[in-house]
Structure formats: C-alpha cells, structure tokens
PDB file of C-alpha atoms in Angstrom:
ATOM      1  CA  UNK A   1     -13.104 -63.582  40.028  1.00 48.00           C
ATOM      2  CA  UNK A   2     -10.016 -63.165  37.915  1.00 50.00           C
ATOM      3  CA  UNK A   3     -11.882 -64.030  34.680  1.00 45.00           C
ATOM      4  CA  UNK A   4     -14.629 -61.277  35.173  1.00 41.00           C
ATOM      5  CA  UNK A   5     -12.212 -58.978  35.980  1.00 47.00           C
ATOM      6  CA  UNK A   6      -9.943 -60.156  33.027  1.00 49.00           C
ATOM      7  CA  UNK A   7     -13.711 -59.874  31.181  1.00 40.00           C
ATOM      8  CA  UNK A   8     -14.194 -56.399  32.774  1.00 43.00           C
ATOM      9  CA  UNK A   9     -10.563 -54.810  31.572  1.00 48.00           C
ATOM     10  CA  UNK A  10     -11.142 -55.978  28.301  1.00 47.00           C
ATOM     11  CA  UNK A  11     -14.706 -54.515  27.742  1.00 48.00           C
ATOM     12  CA  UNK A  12     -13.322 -51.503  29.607  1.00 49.00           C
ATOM     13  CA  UNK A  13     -10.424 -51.066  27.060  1.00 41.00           C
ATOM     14  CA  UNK A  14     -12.995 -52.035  23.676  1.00 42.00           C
ATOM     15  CA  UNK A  15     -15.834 -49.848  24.637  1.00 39.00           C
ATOM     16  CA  UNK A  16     -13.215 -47.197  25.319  1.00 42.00           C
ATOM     17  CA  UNK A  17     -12.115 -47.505  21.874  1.00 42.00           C
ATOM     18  CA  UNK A  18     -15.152 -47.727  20.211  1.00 38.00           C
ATOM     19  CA  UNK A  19     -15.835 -44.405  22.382  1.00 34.00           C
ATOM     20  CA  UNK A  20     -12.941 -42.764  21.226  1.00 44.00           C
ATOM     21  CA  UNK A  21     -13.463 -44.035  17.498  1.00 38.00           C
ATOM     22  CA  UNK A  22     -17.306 -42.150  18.013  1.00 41.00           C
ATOM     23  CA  UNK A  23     -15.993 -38.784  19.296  1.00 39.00           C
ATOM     24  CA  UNK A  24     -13.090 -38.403  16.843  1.00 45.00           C
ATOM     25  CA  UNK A  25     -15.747 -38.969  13.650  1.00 47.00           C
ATOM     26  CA  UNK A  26     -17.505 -35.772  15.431  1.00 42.00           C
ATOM     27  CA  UNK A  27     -14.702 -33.638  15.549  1.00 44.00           C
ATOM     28  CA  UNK A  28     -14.112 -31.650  12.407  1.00 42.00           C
ATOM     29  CA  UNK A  29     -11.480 -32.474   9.914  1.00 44.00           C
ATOM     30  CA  UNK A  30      -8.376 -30.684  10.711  1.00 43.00           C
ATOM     31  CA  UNK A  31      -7.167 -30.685   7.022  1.00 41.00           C
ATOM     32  CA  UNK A  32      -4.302 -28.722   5.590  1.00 42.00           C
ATOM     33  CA  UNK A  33      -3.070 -25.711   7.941  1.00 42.00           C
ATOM     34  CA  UNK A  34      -4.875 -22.247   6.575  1.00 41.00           C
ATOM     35  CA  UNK A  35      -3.896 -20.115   4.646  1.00 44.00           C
ATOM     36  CA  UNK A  36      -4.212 -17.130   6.635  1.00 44.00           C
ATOM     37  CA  UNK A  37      -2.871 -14.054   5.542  1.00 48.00           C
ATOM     38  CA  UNK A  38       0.872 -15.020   6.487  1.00 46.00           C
ATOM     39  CA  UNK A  39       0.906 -18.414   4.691  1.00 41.00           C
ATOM     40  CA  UNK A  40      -0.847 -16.254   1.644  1.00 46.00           C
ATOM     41  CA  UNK A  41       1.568 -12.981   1.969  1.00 45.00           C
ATOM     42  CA  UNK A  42       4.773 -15.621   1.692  1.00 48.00           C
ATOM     43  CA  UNK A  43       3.617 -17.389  -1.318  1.00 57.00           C
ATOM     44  CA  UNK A  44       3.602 -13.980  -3.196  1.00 70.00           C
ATOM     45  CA  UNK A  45       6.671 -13.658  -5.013  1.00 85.00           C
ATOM     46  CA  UNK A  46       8.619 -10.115  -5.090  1.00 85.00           C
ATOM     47  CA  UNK A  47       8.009  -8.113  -8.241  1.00 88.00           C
ATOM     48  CA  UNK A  48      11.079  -6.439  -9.670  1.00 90.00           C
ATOM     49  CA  UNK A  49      12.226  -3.005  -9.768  1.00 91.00           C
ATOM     50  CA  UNK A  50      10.078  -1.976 -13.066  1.00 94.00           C
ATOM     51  CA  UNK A  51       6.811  -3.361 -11.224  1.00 94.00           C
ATOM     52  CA  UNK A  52       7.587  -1.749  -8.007  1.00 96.00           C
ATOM     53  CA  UNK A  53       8.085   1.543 -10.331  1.00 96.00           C
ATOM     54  CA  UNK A  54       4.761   1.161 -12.252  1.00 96.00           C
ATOM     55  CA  UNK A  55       3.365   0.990  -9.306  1.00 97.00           C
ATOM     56  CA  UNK A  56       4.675   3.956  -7.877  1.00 98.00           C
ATOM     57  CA  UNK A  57       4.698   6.447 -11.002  1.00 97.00           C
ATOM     58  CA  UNK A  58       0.992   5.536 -11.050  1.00 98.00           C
ATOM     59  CA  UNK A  59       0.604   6.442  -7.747  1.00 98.00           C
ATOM     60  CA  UNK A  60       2.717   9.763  -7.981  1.00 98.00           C
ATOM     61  CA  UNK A  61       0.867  10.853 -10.703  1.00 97.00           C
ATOM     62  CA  UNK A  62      -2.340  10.231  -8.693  1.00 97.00           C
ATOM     63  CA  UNK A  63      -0.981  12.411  -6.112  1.00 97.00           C
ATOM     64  CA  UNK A  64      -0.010  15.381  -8.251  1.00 97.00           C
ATOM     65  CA  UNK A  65      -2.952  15.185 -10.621  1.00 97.00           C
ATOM     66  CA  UNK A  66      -4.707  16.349  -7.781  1.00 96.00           C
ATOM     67  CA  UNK A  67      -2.669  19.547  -7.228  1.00 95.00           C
ATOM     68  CA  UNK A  68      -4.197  20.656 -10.731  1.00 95.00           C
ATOM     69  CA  UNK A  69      -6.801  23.114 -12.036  1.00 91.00           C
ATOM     70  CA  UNK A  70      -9.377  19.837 -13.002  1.00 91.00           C
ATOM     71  CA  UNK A  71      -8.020  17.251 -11.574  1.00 93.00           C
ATOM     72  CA  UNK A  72      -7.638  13.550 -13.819  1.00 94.00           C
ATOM     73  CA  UNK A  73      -9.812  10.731 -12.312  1.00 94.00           C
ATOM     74  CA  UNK A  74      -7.400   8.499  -9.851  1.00 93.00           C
ATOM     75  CA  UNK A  75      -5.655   5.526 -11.826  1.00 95.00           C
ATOM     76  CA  UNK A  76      -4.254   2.994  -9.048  1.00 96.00           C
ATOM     77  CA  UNK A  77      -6.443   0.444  -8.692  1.00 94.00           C
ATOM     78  CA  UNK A  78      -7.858  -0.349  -4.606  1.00 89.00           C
ATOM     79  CA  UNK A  79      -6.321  -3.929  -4.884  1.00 93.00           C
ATOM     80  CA  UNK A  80      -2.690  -2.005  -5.446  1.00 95.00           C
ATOM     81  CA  UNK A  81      -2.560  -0.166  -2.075  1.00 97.00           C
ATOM     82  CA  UNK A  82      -3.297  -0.713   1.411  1.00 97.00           C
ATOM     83  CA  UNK A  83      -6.499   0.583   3.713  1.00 96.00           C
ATOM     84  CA  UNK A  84      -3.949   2.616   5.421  1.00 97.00           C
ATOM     85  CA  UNK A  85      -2.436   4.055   2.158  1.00 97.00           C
ATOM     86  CA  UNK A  86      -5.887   5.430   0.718  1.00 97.00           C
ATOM     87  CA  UNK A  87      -6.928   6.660   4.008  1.00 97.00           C
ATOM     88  CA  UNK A  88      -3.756   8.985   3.975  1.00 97.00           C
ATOM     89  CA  UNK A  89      -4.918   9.738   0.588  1.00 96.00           C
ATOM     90  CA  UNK A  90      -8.298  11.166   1.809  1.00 96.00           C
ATOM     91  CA  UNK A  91      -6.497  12.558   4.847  1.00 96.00           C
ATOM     92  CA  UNK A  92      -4.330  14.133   2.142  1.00 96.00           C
ATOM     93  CA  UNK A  93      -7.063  15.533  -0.176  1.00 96.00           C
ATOM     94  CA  UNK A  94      -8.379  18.524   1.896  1.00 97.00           C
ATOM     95  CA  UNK A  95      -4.900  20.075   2.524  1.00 96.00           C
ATOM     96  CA  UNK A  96      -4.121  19.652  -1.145  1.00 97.00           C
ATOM     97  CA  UNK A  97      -7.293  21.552  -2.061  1.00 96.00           C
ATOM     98  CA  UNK A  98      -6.898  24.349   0.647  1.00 97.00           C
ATOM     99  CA  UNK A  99      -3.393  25.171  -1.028  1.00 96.00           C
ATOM    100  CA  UNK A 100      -4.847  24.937  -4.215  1.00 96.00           C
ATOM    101  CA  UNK A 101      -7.424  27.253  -3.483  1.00 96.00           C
ATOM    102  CA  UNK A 102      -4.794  29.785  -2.216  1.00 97.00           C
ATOM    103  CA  UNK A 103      -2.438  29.813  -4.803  1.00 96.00           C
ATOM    104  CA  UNK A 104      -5.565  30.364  -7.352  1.00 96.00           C
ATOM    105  CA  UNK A 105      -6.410  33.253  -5.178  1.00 97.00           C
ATOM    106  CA  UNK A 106      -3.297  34.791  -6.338  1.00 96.00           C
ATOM    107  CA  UNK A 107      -4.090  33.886  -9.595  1.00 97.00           C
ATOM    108  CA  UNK A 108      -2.196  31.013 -10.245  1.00 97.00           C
ATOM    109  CA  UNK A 109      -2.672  27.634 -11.166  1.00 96.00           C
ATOM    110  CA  UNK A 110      -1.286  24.293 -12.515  1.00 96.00           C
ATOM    111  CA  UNK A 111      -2.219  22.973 -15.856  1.00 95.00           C
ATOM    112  CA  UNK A 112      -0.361  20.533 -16.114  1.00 95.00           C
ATOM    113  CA  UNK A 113       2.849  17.877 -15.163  1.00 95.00           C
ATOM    114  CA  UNK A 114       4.848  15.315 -16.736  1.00 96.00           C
ATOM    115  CA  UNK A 115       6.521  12.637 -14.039  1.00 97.00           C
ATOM    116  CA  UNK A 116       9.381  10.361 -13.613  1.00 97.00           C
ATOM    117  CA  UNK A 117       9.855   7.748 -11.083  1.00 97.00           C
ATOM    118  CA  UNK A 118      13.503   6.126 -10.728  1.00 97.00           C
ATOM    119  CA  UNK A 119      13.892   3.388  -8.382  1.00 97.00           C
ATOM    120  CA  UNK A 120      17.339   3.854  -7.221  1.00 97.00           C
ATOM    121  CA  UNK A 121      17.147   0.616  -4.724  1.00 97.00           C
ATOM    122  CA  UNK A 122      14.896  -2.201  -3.668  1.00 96.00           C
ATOM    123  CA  UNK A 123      15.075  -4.182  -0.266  1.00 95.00           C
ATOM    124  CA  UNK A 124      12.741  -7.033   0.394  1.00 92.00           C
ATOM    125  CA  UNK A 125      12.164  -9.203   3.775  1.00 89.00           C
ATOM    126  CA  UNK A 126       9.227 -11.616   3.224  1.00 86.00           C
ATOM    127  CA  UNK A 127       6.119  -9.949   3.414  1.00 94.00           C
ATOM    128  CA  UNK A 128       7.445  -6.338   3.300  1.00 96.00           C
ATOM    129  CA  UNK A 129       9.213  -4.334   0.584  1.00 97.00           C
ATOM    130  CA  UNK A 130      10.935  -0.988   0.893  1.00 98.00           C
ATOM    131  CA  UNK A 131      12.051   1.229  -2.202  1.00 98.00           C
ATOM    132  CA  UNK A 132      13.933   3.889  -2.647  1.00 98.00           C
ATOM    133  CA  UNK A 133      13.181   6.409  -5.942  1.00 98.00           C
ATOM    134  CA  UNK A 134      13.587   9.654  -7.200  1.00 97.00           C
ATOM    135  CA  UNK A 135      10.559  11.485  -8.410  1.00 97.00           C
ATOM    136  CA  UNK A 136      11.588  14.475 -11.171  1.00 96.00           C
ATOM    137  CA  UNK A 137       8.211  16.115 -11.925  1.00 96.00           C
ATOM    138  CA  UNK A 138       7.229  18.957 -14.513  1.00 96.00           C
ATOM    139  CA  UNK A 139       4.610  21.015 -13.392  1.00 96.00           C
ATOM    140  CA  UNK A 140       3.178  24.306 -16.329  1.00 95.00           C
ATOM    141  CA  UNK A 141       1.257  26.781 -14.392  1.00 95.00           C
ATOM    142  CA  UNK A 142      -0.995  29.517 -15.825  1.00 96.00           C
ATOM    143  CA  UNK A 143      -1.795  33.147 -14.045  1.00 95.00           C
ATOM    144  CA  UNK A 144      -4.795  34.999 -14.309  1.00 95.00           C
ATOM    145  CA  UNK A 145      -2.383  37.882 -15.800  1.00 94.00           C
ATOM    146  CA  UNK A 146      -0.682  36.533 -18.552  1.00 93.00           C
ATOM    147  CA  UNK A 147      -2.672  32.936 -19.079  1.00 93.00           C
ATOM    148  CA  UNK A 148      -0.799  29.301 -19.376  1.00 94.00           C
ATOM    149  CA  UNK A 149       3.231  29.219 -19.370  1.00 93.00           C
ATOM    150  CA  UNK A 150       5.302  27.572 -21.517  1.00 90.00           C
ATOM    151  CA  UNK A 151       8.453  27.441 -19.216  1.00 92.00           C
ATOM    152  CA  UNK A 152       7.451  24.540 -16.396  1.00 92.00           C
ATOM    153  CA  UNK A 153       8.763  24.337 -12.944  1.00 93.00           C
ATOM    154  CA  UNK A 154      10.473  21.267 -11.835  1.00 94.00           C
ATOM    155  CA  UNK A 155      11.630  19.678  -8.647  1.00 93.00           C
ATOM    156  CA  UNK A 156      12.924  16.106  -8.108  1.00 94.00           C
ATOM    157  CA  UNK A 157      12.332  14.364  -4.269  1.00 94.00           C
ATOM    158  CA  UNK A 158      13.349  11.337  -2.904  1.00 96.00           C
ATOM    159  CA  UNK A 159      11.251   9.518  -1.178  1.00 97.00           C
ATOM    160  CA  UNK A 160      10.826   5.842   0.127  1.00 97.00           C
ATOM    161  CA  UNK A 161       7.845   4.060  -0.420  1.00 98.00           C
ATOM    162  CA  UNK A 162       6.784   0.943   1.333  1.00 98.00           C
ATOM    163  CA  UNK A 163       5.264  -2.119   0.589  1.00 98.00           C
ATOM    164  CA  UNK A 164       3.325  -5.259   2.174  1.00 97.00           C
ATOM    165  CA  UNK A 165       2.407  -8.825   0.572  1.00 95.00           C
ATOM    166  CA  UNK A 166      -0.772  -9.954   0.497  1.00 92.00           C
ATOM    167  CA  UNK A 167      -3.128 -12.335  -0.881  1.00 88.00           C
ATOM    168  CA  UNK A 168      -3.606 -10.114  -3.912  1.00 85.00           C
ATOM    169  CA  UNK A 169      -0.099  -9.614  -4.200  1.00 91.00           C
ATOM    170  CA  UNK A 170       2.464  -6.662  -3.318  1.00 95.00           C
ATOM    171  CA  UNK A 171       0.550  -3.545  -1.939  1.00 97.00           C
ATOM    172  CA  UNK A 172       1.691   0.430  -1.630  1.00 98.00           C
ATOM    173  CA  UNK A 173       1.498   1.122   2.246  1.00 98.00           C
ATOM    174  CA  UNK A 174       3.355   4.635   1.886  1.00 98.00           C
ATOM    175  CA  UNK A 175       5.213   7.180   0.433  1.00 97.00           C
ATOM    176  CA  UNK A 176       7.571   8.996   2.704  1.00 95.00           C
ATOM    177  CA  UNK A 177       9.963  12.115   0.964  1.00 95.00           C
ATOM    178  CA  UNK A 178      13.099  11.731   2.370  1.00 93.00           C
ATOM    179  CA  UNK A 179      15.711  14.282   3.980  1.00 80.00           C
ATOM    180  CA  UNK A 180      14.154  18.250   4.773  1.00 71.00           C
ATOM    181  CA  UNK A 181      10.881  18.676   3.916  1.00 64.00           C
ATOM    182  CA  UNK A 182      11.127  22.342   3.381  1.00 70.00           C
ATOM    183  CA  UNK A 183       9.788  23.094   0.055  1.00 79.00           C
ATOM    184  CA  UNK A 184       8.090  20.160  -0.703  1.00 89.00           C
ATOM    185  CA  UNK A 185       5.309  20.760  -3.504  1.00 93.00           C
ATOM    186  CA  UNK A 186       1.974  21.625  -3.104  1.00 93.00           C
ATOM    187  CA  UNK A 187       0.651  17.818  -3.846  1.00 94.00           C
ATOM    188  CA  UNK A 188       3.183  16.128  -1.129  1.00 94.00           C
ATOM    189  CA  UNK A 189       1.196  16.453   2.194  1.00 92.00           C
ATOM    190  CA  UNK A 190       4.289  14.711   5.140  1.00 84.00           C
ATOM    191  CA  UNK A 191       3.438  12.263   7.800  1.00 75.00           C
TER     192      UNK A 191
END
C-alpha cells in the first residue's frame, strides 16, 4: 500500500507540473514593464531656457496675432501644447474677437506688434516644468480718423507658463499673467 501511494504522490506531483508547465505557455508574455505615459514623460529630458522661450514667444505671438485687424495663421504646432492649452485657446477666441469688434467700433484697430519673451527663471520636477518670463510687446494701431500710427503702444506682463512631459516631449499647458490683472491687453483673456 505504501508503494502505490509512494506511486500516487509522485504522479500527483509530475502531472501537476506538467499542468503547471501547460497553463503558464497560455498565459501571455509579461515582457518588459510599459511604457505608459509616466515611464515615457520621465525619459524626456528638460529643454533649456532658450527652448522653453521659443516655445513660448511662439505661442505669445499666436495669442496677440489674434488681437489684430487680419489676423496671421497660428504657428505652434498641436504636438507643442496640451488638449487643455488649445481648448483655452478656443475658449479664448470669442472674447478676443468681441473686444476687437468694439474697439473697431470706435474706430480703432491694431496693425500690427513686435514681441519679446524673457525667461527670467525655470523650475523643473520630473514630468512638469514651470517658467517664469516677461513678455514686452509693441502693438501700432490705426483709427478710422487719421489712418495707421507710427508711435506704438507697449506694455510688458509677467506671466508663468506651465509645462508637462510627454511622449512627444515638453508640452505648453498654460499661460497665467502674474500679479493684478487690471489692464491686461486686449489678447490676454485670465483664468
């Protein structure tokens, strides 16, 4: 009785492994972990102050092009700025054009502006990015009364603008001006 049951255990423990050997060839490979959009966001290495900046100027410009009489055609490319960046953008857009349209009812309108972005600091934690720059922006207006000027209007803002990693690489998530918002030009829309 002791051999069968020595026979038994032993069958017991082979067909169990042969089992187990069965079931694991059905399971899928687990392979290397994913890449999901952590893993890809920390492989992206942080760009330095000048790409942060082209980055931002473009986007600036963007933004007051659209304060003008004809607007230019949009120049940052989708890939450079978040879903939540653009749809600010279009959220942007109609309050843009309703002051536009007012300040051409009293006969006034921009022509054109000249821009320049300073980054005055950079801070960077991993997948996110914060940097602080000063925008000085030219703006020439013409009236319905006496046509284009040749003296332009200026302001400089600062104004934070935020960043997040991705697979693509570092995207614009928002532009924020900083300090009293009283005054702010006609393209700068807050929140």
């Amino acid at each position: 009785m002791r051999f069968w049951r020595s026979v038994m255990s032993r069958r017991s423990v082979v067909v169990a492994a042969l089992l187990g050997l069965a079931l694991a060839g059905c399971q899928p490979n687990a392979g290397p972990p994913s890449a999901g959009p952590a893993l890809a966001a920390a492989a992206v290495s942080t760009p330095s102050s000048a790409e942060f900046a082209a980055i931002i100027q473009t986007a600036v410009e963007d933004r007051n092009g659209v304060a003008m009489d004809l607007p230019p055609a949009p120049r940052l490319p989708e890939g450079k700025a978040t879903a939540a960046y653009r749809a600010k953008r279009e959220r942007d857009l109609p309050v843009v054009t309703e002051s536009k349209a007012r300040f051409k009812s009293f006969g006034f309108w921009y022509t054109s502006f000249s821009t320049t972005v300073t980054v005055e600091s950079t801070e960077s934690s991993g997948t996110e990015a914060t940097v602080r720059f000063k925008e000085l922006t030219e703006q020439h207006q013409a009236s319905a009364a006496s046509g284009p000027s040749n003296v332009p209007e200026s302001y400089s803002l600062p104004q934070i603008a935020t960043f997040k990693a991705s697979a693509q690489g570092w995207q614009l998530d928002s532009i924020t001006p900083v300090g009293n918002n009283f005054g702010l030009p006609m393209s700068v829309v807050p929140h």
